[in-house]
């Protein structure tokens, strides 16, 4: 009886134990499912349309965790990413995010960047509040760096916030949905092109799938 009670208490304590701090070294051992797409420069995905997969080396760790959690919960609807994120524990997500944040560390992006086209200035001013005036120095680590990201990926991501009610595509962030709701396809393309042309801190670091 006493042994059973002690075992039950130990299991309960383990379940309630806090998740440890993120560990980039541990994350390096957990990215096997990531490198097949994110470790190949210029690699293209075909869902929901053909586009280059996002560069995540140098991305904010907090944002990577938030994105993975979104896929796992179904707030971000992408079958492949949901399957991958669903296999990760909270600790795994933190470790993988820490690995990718430090993997791309280099010179910081310049504080001053080229001004947005006049027609987009008002629209991009709202974006800068969270993503930073140079779109690299974000409000906090839970927002993504956008400067220099692939234009075709940015376009797909922006459009995904305009999609509702579908089971396999779309994103459910209320703030972003409000920001892009009234934007036309042409405006989305212009925004994606502008952001992609800015100097940034994101990159793809080639990784061998057989390492």
Tab-separated table of C-alpha atoms in Angstrom:
chain	number	residue	atom	x	y	z
A	1	UNK	CA	0.000	0.000	0.000
A	2	UNK	CA	2.708	2.462	1.026
A	3	UNK	CA	4.773	1.621	-2.074
A	4	UNK	CA	1.752	2.209	-4.299
A	5	UNK	CA	1.079	5.548	-2.612
A	6	UNK	CA	4.669	6.671	-2.994
A	7	UNK	CA	4.675	5.660	-6.664
A	8	UNK	CA	1.478	7.612	-7.262
A	9	UNK	CA	2.894	10.676	-5.546
A	10	UNK	CA	6.101	10.471	-7.594
A	11	UNK	CA	4.152	10.243	-10.843
A	12	UNK	CA	1.967	13.174	-9.824
A	13	UNK	CA	5.031	15.255	-8.968
A	14	UNK	CA	6.612	14.441	-12.317
A	15	UNK	CA	3.468	15.481	-14.140
A	16	UNK	CA	3.429	18.808	-12.290
A	17	UNK	CA	7.145	19.472	-12.661
A	18	UNK	CA	7.912	22.698	-14.538
A	19	UNK	CA	9.277	22.579	-18.061
A	20	UNK	CA	13.000	23.311	-18.009
A	21	UNK	CA	14.567	26.286	-19.723
A	22	UNK	CA	15.182	26.025	-23.431
A	23	UNK	CA	18.334	24.176	-24.425
A	24	UNK	CA	19.844	24.810	-27.871
A	25	UNK	CA	22.247	21.880	-27.543
A	26	UNK	CA	19.359	19.548	-26.811
A	27	UNK	CA	17.428	21.123	-29.675
A	28	UNK	CA	20.196	20.200	-32.120
A	29	UNK	CA	19.311	16.563	-31.474
A	30	UNK	CA	15.595	17.093	-32.073
A	31	UNK	CA	15.460	18.754	-35.500
A	32	UNK	CA	15.581	15.665	-37.709
A	33	UNK	CA	12.010	16.295	-38.885
A	34	UNK	CA	12.773	19.962	-39.605
A	35	UNK	CA	15.928	19.861	-41.681
A	36	UNK	CA	14.365	18.087	-44.668
A	37	UNK	CA	12.640	21.371	-45.539
A	38	UNK	CA	14.183	24.133	-43.430
A	39	UNK	CA	17.753	22.936	-43.865
A	40	UNK	CA	17.771	23.146	-47.664
A	41	UNK	CA	18.315	26.619	-49.178
A	42	UNK	CA	15.515	27.524	-51.565
A	43	UNK	CA	13.490	24.399	-50.817
A	44	UNK	CA	9.921	24.726	-52.076
A	45	UNK	CA	6.756	23.456	-50.468
A	46	UNK	CA	3.639	22.731	-52.502
A	47	UNK	CA	0.902	23.346	-49.921
A	48	UNK	CA	-1.282	25.328	-49.916
A	49	UNK	CA	0.538	26.546	-53.026
A	50	UNK	CA	4.110	26.387	-54.275
A	51	UNK	CA	6.366	28.624	-52.199
A	52	UNK	CA	9.772	28.544	-50.548
A	53	UNK	CA	9.646	27.329	-46.969
A	54	UNK	CA	10.407	30.064	-44.453
A	55	UNK	CA	13.899	30.753	-43.233
A	56	UNK	CA	13.883	30.026	-39.499
A	57	UNK	CA	17.571	30.192	-38.579
A	58	UNK	CA	17.946	33.450	-36.645
A	59	UNK	CA	14.220	33.676	-35.965
A	60	UNK	CA	12.965	34.594	-32.488
A	61	UNK	CA	12.691	31.494	-30.309
A	62	UNK	CA	9.493	32.704	-28.659
A	63	UNK	CA	7.825	33.034	-32.022
A	64	UNK	CA	8.928	29.577	-33.162
A	65	UNK	CA	7.424	28.081	-30.002
A	66	UNK	CA	4.197	30.029	-30.528
A	67	UNK	CA	4.005	28.882	-34.150
A	68	UNK	CA	4.569	25.235	-33.213
A	69	UNK	CA	1.921	25.490	-30.498
A	70	UNK	CA	-0.451	27.027	-33.035
A	71	UNK	CA	0.036	24.109	-35.417
A	72	UNK	CA	-0.360	21.582	-32.609
A	73	UNK	CA	-3.631	23.163	-31.465
A	74	UNK	CA	-4.971	23.563	-34.980
A	75	UNK	CA	-5.011	27.370	-34.906
A	76	UNK	CA	-2.605	27.126	-37.830
A	77	UNK	CA	-3.986	24.651	-40.302
A	78	UNK	CA	-1.199	22.907	-42.172
A	79	UNK	CA	-1.353	19.084	-42.166
A	80	UNK	CA	2.402	18.457	-42.286
A	81	UNK	CA	3.293	21.026	-39.664
A	82	UNK	CA	0.452	19.910	-37.427
A	83	UNK	CA	1.689	16.333	-37.565
A	84	UNK	CA	5.236	17.374	-36.713
A	85	UNK	CA	4.311	19.785	-33.941
A	86	UNK	CA	1.874	17.307	-32.463
A	87	UNK	CA	4.757	14.902	-31.887
A	88	UNK	CA	6.723	17.468	-29.866
A	89	UNK	CA	6.477	18.103	-26.152
A	90	UNK	CA	6.549	21.644	-24.778
A	91	UNK	CA	10.183	21.108	-23.856
A	92	UNK	CA	10.972	19.834	-27.362
A	93	UNK	CA	9.452	22.965	-28.860
A	94	UNK	CA	11.518	25.227	-26.607
A	95	UNK	CA	14.723	23.346	-27.375
A	96	UNK	CA	14.152	23.308	-31.149
A	97	UNK	CA	13.307	27.028	-31.063
A	98	UNK	CA	16.466	27.820	-29.097
A	99	UNK	CA	18.550	25.853	-31.584
A	100	UNK	CA	17.209	27.736	-34.591
A	101	UNK	CA	17.436	31.136	-32.908
A	102	UNK	CA	21.134	30.720	-32.162
A	103	UNK	CA	21.933	28.887	-35.409
A	104	UNK	CA	21.545	32.000	-37.472
A	105	UNK	CA	23.101	34.505	-35.092
A	106	UNK	CA	25.223	37.084	-36.870
A	107	UNK	CA	25.367	40.803	-37.436
A	108	UNK	CA	22.133	42.544	-36.414
A	109	UNK	CA	20.016	44.109	-39.109
A	110	UNK	CA	20.490	47.853	-39.609
A	111	UNK	CA	18.167	50.026	-37.567
A	112	UNK	CA	17.230	52.142	-40.568
A	113	UNK	CA	15.790	50.527	-43.678
A	114	UNK	CA	14.368	51.733	-46.955
A	115	UNK	CA	11.059	53.523	-46.598
A	116	UNK	CA	7.957	51.674	-47.670
A	117	UNK	CA	6.221	52.686	-50.897
A	118	UNK	CA	3.930	55.647	-50.246
A	119	UNK	CA	0.778	53.603	-50.845
A	120	UNK	CA	1.781	51.117	-48.141
A	121	UNK	CA	3.117	53.427	-45.427
A	122	UNK	CA	-0.048	53.580	-43.352
A	123	UNK	CA	-0.609	49.843	-43.597
A	124	UNK	CA	2.961	48.963	-42.672
A	125	UNK	CA	2.984	51.415	-39.749
A	126	UNK	CA	0.587	49.092	-37.944
A	127	UNK	CA	2.881	46.140	-38.703
A	128	UNK	CA	5.936	47.952	-37.324
A	129	UNK	CA	4.288	48.291	-33.918
A	130	UNK	CA	4.889	44.573	-33.313
A	131	UNK	CA	7.464	43.575	-35.911
A	132	UNK	CA	9.764	46.559	-35.413
A	133	UNK	CA	10.587	49.666	-37.425
A	134	UNK	CA	13.203	47.662	-39.341
A	135	UNK	CA	11.044	44.489	-39.191
A	136	UNK	CA	13.854	42.670	-37.377
A	137	UNK	CA	13.892	44.263	-33.915
A	138	UNK	CA	10.480	43.055	-32.783
A	139	UNK	CA	8.338	44.207	-29.872
A	140	UNK	CA	9.243	40.988	-28.061
A	141	UNK	CA	10.491	37.497	-28.825
A	142	UNK	CA	6.984	36.219	-29.485
A	143	UNK	CA	6.679	38.146	-32.740
A	144	UNK	CA	8.465	37.053	-35.918
A	145	UNK	CA	11.224	38.853	-37.724
A	146	UNK	CA	10.001	39.556	-41.253
A	147	UNK	CA	12.826	41.459	-42.952
A	148	UNK	CA	14.475	39.442	-45.704
A	149	UNK	CA	12.029	36.549	-45.475
A	150	UNK	CA	11.039	34.895	-48.779
A	151	UNK	CA	8.392	37.002	-50.538
A	152	UNK	CA	6.430	34.004	-51.763
A	153	UNK	CA	6.231	32.570	-48.244
A	154	UNK	CA	5.208	35.933	-46.776
A	155	UNK	CA	2.438	36.206	-49.361
A	156	UNK	CA	1.098	32.744	-48.521
A	157	UNK	CA	1.297	33.527	-44.791
A	158	UNK	CA	-0.551	36.822	-45.181
A	159	UNK	CA	-3.260	35.226	-47.296
A	160	UNK	CA	-3.693	32.458	-44.734
A	161	UNK	CA	-5.037	35.004	-42.239
A	162	UNK	CA	-7.815	35.886	-44.680
A	163	UNK	CA	-9.004	32.282	-44.886
A	164	UNK	CA	-11.698	31.104	-42.492
A	165	UNK	CA	-13.706	27.968	-42.044
A	166	UNK	CA	-11.413	25.516	-43.825
A	167	UNK	CA	-10.027	22.434	-42.137
A	168	UNK	CA	-6.608	22.227	-43.795
A	169	UNK	CA	-5.564	25.807	-44.522
A	170	UNK	CA	-5.662	29.161	-42.759
A	171	UNK	CA	-4.482	30.774	-39.532
A	172	UNK	CA	-6.605	31.831	-36.591
A	173	UNK	CA	-4.789	34.824	-35.105
A	174	UNK	CA	-7.439	37.487	-34.460
A	175	UNK	CA	-5.023	40.433	-34.556
A	176	UNK	CA	-3.495	39.386	-37.873
A	177	UNK	CA	-6.903	38.577	-39.310
A	178	UNK	CA	-7.972	42.124	-38.528
A	179	UNK	CA	-4.831	43.607	-40.057
A	180	UNK	CA	-5.152	41.841	-43.415
A	181	UNK	CA	-8.930	41.567	-43.743
A	182	UNK	CA	-9.319	44.579	-46.031
A	183	UNK	CA	-6.098	44.186	-48.018
A	184	UNK	CA	-6.359	43.343	-51.695
A	185	UNK	CA	-4.279	40.613	-53.373
A	186	UNK	CA	-2.171	43.316	-55.021
A	187	UNK	CA	-1.500	45.000	-51.671
A	188	UNK	CA	-0.504	41.705	-50.077
A	189	UNK	CA	1.976	41.108	-52.888
A	190	UNK	CA	3.442	44.596	-52.509
A	191	UNK	CA	3.856	44.173	-48.753
A	192	UNK	CA	5.507	40.762	-49.163
A	193	UNK	CA	7.877	42.119	-51.814
A	194	UNK	CA	8.847	45.133	-49.681
A	195	UNK	CA	9.547	43.057	-46.556
A	196	UNK	CA	11.535	40.479	-48.523
A	197	UNK	CA	13.755	43.212	-49.931
A	198	UNK	CA	14.845	44.520	-46.532
A	199	UNK	CA	18.162	43.497	-44.966
A	200	UNK	CA	17.412	41.019	-42.200
A	201	UNK	CA	18.760	38.397	-39.856
A	202	UNK	CA	17.014	35.296	-41.191
A	203	UNK	CA	18.805	32.623	-43.164
A	204	UNK	CA	18.782	28.965	-44.120
A	205	UNK	CA	21.764	27.054	-42.769
A	206	UNK	CA	22.334	23.926	-44.866
A	207	UNK	CA	22.018	20.760	-42.808
A	208	UNK	CA	22.593	17.182	-43.825
A	209	UNK	CA	19.700	14.802	-43.310
A	210	UNK	CA	22.223	12.065	-42.607
A	211	UNK	CA	24.280	13.892	-39.987
